[in-house]
Coordinates of N, CA and C in Angstrom, one line a residue:
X10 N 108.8 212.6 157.3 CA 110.2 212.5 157.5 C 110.8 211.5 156.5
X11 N 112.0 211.7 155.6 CA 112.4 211.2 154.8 C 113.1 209.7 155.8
X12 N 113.6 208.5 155.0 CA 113.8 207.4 155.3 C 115.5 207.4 155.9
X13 N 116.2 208.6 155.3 CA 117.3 208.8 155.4 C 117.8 209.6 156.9
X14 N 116.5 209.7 157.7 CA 116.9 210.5 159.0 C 116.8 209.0 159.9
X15 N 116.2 207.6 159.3 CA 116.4 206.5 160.5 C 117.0 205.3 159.5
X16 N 117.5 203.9 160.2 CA 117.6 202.9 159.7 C 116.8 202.6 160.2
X17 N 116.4 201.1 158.9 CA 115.5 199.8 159.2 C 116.4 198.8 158.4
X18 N 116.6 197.8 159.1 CA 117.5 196.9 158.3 C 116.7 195.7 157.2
X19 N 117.2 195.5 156.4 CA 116.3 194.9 155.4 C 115.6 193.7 155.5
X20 N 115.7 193.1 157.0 CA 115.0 192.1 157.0 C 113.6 192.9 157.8
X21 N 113.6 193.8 158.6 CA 112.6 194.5 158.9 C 111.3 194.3 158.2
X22 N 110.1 194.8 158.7 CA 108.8 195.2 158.0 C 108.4 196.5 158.8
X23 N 108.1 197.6 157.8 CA 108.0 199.2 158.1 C 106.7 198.8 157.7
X24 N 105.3 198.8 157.4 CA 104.1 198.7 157.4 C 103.8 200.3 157.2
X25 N 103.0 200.2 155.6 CA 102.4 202.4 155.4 C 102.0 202.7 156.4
X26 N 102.2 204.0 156.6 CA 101.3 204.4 158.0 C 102.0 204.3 159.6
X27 N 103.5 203.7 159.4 CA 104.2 203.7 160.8 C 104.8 205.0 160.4
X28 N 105.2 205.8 161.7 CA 106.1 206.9 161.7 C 107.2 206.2 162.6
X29 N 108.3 207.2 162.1 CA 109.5 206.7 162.8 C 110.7 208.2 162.9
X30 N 111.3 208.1 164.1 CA 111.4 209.3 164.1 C 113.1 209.5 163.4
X31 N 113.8 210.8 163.6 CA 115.5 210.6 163.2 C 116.0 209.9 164.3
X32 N 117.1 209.2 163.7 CA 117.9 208.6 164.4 C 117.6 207.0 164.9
X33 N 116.5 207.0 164.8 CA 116.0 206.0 165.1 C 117.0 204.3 164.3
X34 N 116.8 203.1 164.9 CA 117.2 202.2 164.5 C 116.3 200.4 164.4
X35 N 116.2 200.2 163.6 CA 115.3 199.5 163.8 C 115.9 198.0 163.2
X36 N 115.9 197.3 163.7 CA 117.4 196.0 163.6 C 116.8 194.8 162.9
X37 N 116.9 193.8 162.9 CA 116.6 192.7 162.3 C 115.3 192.2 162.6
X38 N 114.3 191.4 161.8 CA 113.6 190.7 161.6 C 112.4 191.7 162.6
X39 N 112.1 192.8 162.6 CA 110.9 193.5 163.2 C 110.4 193.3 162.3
X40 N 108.8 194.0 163.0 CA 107.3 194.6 162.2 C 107.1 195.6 163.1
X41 N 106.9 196.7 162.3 CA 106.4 197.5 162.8 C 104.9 198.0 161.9
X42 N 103.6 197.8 162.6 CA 102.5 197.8 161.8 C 101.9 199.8 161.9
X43 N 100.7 199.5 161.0 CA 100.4 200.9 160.5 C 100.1 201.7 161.9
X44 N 100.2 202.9 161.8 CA 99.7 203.7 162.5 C 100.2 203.8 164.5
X45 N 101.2 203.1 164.5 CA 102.6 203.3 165.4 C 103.5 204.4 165.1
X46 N 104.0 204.7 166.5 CA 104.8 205.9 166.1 C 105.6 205.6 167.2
X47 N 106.7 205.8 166.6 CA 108.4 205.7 167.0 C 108.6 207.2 167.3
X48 N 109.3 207.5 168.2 CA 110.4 208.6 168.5 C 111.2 208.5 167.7
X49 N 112.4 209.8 168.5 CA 113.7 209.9 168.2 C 114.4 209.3 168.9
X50 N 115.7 208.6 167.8 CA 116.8 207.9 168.7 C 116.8 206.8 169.5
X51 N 115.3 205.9 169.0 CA 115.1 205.1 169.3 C 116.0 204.2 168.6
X52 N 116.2 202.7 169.5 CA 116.7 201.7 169.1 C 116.0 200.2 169.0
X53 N 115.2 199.4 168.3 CA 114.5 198.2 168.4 C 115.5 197.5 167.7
X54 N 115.7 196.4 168.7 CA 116.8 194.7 169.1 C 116.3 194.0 168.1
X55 N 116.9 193.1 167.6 CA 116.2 191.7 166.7 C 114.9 191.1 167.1
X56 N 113.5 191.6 166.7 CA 112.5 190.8 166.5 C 111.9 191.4 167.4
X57 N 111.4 192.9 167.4 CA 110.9 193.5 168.0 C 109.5 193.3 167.1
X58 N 108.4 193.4 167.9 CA 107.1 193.9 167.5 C 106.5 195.3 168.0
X59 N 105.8 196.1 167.0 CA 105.4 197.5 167.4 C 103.6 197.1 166.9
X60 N 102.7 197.0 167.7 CA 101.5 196.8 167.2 C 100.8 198.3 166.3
X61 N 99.7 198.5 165.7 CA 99.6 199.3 165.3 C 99.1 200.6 166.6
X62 N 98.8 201.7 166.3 CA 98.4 202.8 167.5 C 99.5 203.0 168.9
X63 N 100.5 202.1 168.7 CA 101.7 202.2 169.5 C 102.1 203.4 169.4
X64 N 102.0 204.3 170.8 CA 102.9 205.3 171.1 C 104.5 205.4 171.7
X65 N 105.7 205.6 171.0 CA 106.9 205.5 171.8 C 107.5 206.5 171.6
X66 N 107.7 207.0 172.9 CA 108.6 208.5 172.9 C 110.1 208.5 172.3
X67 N 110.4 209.5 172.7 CA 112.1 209.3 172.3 C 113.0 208.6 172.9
X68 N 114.3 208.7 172.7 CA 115.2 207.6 173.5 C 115.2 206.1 173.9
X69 N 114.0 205.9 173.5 CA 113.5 204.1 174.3 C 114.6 203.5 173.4
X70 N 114.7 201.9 174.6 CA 115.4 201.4 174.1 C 114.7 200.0 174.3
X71 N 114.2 199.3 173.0 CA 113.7 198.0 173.2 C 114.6 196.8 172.9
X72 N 114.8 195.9 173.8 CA 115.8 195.1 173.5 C 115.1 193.9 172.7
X73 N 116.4 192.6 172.2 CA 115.7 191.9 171.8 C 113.7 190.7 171.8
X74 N 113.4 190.7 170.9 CA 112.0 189.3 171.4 C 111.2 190.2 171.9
X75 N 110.4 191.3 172.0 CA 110.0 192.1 172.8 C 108.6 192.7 171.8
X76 N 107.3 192.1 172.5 CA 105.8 193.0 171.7 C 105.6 194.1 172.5
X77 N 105.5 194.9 171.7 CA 104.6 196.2 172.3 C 103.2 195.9 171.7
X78 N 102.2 195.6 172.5 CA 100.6 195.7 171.9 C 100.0 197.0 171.6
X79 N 98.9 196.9 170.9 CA 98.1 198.2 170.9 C 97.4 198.2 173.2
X80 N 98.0 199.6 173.2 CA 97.1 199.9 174.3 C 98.2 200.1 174.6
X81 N 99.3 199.9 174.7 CA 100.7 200.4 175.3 C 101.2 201.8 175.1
X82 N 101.6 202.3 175.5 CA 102.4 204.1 175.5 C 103.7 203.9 176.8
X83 N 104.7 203.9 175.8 CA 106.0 204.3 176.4 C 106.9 206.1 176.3
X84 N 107.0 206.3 177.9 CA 107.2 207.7 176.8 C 109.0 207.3 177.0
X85 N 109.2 208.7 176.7 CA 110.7 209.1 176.7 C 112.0 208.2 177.3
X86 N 112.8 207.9 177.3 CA 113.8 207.2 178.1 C 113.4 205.9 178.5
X87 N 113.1 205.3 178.1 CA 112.1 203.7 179.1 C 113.4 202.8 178.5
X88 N 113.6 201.9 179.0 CA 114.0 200.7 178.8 C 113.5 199.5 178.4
X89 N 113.5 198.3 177.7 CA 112.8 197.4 178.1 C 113.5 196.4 177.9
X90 N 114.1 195.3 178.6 CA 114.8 194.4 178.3 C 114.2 193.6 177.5
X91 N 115.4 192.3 177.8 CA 115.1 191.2 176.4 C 113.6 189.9 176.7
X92 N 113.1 190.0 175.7 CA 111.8 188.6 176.1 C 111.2 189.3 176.9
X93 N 111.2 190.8 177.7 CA 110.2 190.7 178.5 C 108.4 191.0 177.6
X94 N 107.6 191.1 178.2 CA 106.4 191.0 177.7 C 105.3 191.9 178.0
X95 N 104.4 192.6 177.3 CA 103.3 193.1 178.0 C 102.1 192.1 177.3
X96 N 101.0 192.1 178.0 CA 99.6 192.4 177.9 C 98.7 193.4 177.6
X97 N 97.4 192.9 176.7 CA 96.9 194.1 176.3 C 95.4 193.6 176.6
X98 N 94.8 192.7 176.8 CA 93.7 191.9 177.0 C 93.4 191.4 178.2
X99 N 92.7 192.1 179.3 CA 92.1 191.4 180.2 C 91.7 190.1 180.6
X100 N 91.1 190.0 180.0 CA 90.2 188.1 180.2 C 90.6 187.0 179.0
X101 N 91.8 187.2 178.5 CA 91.7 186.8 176.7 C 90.9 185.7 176.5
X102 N 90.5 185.1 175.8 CA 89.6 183.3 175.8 C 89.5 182.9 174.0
X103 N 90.3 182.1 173.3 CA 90.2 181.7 172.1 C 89.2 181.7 171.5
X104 N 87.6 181.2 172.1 CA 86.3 181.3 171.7 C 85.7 182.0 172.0
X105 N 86.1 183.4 172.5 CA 85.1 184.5 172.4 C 86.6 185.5 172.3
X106 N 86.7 185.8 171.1 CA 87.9 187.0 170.5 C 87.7 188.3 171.4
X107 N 88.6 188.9 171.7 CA 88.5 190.0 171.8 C 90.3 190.7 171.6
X108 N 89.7 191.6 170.1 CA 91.0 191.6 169.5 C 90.7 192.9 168.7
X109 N 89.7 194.1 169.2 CA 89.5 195.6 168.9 C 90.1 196.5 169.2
X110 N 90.4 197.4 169.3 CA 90.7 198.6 170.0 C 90.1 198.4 171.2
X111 N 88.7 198.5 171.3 CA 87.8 198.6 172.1 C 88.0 197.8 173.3
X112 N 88.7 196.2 173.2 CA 89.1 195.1 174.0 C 90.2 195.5 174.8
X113 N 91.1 196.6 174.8 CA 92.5 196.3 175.0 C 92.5 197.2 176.3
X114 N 93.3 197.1 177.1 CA 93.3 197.9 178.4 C 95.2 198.5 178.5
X115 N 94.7 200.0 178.7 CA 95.9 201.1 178.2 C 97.0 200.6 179.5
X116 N 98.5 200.3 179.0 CA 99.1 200.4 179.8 C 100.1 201.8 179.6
X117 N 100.9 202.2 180.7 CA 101.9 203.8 180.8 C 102.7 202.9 181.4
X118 N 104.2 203.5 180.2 CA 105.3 203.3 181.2 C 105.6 204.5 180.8
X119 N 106.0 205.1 182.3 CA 106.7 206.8 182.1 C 107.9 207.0 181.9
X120 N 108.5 208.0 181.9 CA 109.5 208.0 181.2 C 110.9 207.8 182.7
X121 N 111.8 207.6 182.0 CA 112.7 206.8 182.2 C 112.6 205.3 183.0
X122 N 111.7 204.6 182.9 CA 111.6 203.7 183.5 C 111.9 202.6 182.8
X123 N 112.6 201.4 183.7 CA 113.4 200.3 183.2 C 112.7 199.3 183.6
X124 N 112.5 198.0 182.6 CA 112.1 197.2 182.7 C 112.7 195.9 182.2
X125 N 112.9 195.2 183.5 CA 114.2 193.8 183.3 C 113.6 192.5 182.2
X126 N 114.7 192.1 182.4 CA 114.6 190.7 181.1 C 113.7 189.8 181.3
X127 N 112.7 189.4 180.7 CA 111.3 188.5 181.1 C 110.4 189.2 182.1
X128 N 110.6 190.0 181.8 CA 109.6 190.6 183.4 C 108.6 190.6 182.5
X129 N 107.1 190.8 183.2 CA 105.9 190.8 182.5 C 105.0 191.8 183.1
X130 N 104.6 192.3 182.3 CA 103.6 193.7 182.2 C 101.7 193.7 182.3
X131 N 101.2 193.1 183.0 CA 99.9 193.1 182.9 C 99.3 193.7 182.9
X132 N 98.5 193.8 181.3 CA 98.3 195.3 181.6 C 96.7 196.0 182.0
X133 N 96.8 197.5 182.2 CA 95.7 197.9 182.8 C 96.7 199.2 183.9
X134 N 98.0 198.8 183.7 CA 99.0 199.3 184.9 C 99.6 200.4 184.8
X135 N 100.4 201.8 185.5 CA 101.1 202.5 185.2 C 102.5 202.1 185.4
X136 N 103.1 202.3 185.2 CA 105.1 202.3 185.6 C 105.3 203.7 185.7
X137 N 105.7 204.3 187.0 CA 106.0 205.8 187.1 C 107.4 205.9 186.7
X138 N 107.6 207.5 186.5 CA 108.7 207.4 186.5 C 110.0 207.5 187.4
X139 N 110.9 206.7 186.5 CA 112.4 206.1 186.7 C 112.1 204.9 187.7
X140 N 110.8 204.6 187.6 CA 110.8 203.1 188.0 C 111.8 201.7 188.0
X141 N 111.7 200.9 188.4 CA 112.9 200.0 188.1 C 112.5 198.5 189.0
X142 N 111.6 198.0 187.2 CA 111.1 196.5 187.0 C 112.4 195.2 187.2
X143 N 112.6 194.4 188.0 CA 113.5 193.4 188.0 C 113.1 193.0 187.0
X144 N 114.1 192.1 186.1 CA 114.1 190.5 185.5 C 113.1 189.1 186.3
X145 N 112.6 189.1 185.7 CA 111.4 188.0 185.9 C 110.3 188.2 186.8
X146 N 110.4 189.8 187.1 CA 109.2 190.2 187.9 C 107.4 189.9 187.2
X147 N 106.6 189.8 187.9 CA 105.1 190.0 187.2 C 104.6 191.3 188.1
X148 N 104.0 192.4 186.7 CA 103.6 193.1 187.7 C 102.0 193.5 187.3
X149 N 101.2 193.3 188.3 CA 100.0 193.4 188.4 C 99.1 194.4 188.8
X150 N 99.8 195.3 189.8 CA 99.2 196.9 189.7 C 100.6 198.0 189.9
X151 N 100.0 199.4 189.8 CA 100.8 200.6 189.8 C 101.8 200.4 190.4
X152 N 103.4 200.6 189.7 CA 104.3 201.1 190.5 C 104.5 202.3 190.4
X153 N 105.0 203.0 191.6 CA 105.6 204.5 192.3 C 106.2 204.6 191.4
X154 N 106.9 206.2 190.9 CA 108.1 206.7 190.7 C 109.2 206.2 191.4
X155 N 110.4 205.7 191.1 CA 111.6 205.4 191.6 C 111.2 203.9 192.2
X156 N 110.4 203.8 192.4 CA 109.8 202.5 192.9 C 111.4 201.1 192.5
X157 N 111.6 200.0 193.2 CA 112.3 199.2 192.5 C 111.7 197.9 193.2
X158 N 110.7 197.2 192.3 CA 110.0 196.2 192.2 C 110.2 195.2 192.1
X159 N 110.5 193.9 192.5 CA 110.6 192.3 192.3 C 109.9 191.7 192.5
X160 N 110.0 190.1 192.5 CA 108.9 189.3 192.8 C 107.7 189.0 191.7
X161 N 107.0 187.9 192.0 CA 105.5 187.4 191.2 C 104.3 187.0 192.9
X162 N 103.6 188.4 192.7 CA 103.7 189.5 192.2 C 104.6 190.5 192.6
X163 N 105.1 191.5 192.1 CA 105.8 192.5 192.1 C 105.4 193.3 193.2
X164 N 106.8 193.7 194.3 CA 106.4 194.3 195.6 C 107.6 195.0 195.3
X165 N 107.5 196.4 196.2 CA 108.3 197.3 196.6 C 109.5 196.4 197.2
X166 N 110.6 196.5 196.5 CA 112.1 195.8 197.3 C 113.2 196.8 197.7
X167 N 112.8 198.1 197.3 CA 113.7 199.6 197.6 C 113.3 200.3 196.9
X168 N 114.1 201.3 196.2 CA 113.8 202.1 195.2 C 115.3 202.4 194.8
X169 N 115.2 203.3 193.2 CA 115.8 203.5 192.3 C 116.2 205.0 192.0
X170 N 117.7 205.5 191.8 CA 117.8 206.4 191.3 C 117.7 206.8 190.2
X171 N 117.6 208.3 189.4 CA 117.1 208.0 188.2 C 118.6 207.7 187.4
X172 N 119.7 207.5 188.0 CA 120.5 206.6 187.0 C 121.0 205.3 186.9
X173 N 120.1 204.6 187.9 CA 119.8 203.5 188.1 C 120.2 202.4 189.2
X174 N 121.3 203.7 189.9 CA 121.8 203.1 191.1 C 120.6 202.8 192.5
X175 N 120.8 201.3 193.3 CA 119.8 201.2 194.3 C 120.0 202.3 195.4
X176 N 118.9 203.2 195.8 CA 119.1 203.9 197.1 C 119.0 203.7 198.4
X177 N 119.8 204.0 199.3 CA 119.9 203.3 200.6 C 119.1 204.8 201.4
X178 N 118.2 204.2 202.3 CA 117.5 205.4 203.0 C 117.8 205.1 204.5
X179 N 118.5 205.8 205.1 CA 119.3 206.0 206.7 C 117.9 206.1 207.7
X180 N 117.6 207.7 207.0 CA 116.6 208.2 207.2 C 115.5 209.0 206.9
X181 N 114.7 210.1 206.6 CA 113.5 210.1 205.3 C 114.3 210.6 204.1
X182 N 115.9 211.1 203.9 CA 116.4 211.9 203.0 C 117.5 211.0 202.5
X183 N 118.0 211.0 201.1 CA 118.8 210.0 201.1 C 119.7 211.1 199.6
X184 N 121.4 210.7 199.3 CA 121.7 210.9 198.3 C 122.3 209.9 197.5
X185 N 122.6 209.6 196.1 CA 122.9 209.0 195.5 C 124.7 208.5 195.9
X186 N 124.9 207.4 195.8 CA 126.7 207.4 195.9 C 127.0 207.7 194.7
X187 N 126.5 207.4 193.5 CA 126.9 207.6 192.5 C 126.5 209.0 191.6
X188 N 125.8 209.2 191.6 CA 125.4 210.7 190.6 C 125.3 211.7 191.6
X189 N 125.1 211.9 193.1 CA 125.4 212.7 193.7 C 123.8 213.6 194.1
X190 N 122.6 212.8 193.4 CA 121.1 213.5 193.2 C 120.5 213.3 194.7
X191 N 119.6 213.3 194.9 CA 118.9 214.0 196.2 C 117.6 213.4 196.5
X192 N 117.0 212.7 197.3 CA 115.4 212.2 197.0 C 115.2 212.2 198.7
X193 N 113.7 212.3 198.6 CA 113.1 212.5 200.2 C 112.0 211.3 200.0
X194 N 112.2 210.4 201.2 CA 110.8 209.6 201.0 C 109.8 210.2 201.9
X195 N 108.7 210.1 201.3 CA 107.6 210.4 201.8 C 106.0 209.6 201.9
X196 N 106.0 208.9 202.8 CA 105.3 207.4 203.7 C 105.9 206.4 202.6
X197 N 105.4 205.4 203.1 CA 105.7 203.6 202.4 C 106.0 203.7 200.8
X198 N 105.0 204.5 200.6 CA 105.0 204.1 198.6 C 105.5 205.4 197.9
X199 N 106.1 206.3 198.8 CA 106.5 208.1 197.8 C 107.7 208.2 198.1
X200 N 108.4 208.6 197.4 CA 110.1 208.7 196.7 C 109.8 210.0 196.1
X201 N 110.3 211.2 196.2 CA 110.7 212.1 195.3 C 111.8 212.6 195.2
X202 N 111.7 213.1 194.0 CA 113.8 214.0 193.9 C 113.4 215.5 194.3
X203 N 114.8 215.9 195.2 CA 114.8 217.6 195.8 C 115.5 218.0 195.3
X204 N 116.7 217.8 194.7 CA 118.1 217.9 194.3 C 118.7 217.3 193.5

């Protein structure tokens, strides 16, 4: 793909070997290292890091201060606010490195799912999707689809529509006030869309 289907602003670092898709935007003071791959119509904030073998689907939008490590995969639509953080390293320890491929434990955030400002990602975890990570949450194992997460650690506080309005459940069926969409819960931890 020629250079002319995305920006990188000149204080950027594009590293041989990163892909990057059209439309894409890639703003001040990043790196983006070899063998990372950007989407389409992506957007990276001032001082994004993209490690290398980084997978990111289309649409993401990474805000300001924000690493993506190796072992991460974001797909389509995700969000990620500003300073928040993932992990890529289990046990990390200064005197005994572990800093391979081989060291790193895979995290998934699915698509459309949002992730608040400082929240932290430990990884090893999925984020389903249209999930919805508070600001300053820690989260430490799987969240649901639609799931809407807070706290250290990170607990079910409601759930999420996929346009990001909080949903109110009467009873096991609920509709959006705002987009008008449709979701059935089904026991403690299952949210799906019918409509």
């Amino acid at each position: 793909m020629s250079e002319k289907d995305y920006f990188v602003h000149e204080t950027a670092c594009v590293d041989a070997g990163a892909r990057i898709g059209r439309g894409t935007k890639v703003w001040h003071f990043c790196h983006i290292m070899p063998g990372a791959e950007i989407g389409e119509n992506c957007n990276l904030g001032q001082n994004v890091f993209v490690a290398r073998n980084v997978k990111i689907g289309n649409n993401v939008k990474i805000q300001n201060n924000v690493s993506v490590y190796e072992g991460v995969i974001l797909e389509d639509d995700v969000f990620c606010g500003p300073s928040m953080v993932f992990t890529n390293v289990r046990t990390p320890r200064a005197a005994y490195p572990r800093n391979t491929s081989s060291d790193y434990a895979s995290t998934l955030v699915k698509r459309g799912a949002s992730i608040g400002a400082n929240a932290t990602i430990v990884c090893g975890v999925t984020i389903g999707e249209w999930a919805f990570v508070a600001a300053g949450t820690v989260v430490t194992k799987d969240v649901p689809p639609y799931a809407l997460v807070a706290g250290v650690p990170a607990r079910i506080a409601g759930w999420a529509c996929e346009c990001g309005v909080p949903l109110k459940f009467a009873g096991n069926t609920t509709t959006c006030s705002e987009c008008g969409k449709k979701y059935e819960k089904r026991g403690e931890a299952t949210v799906e869309r019918i409509a």
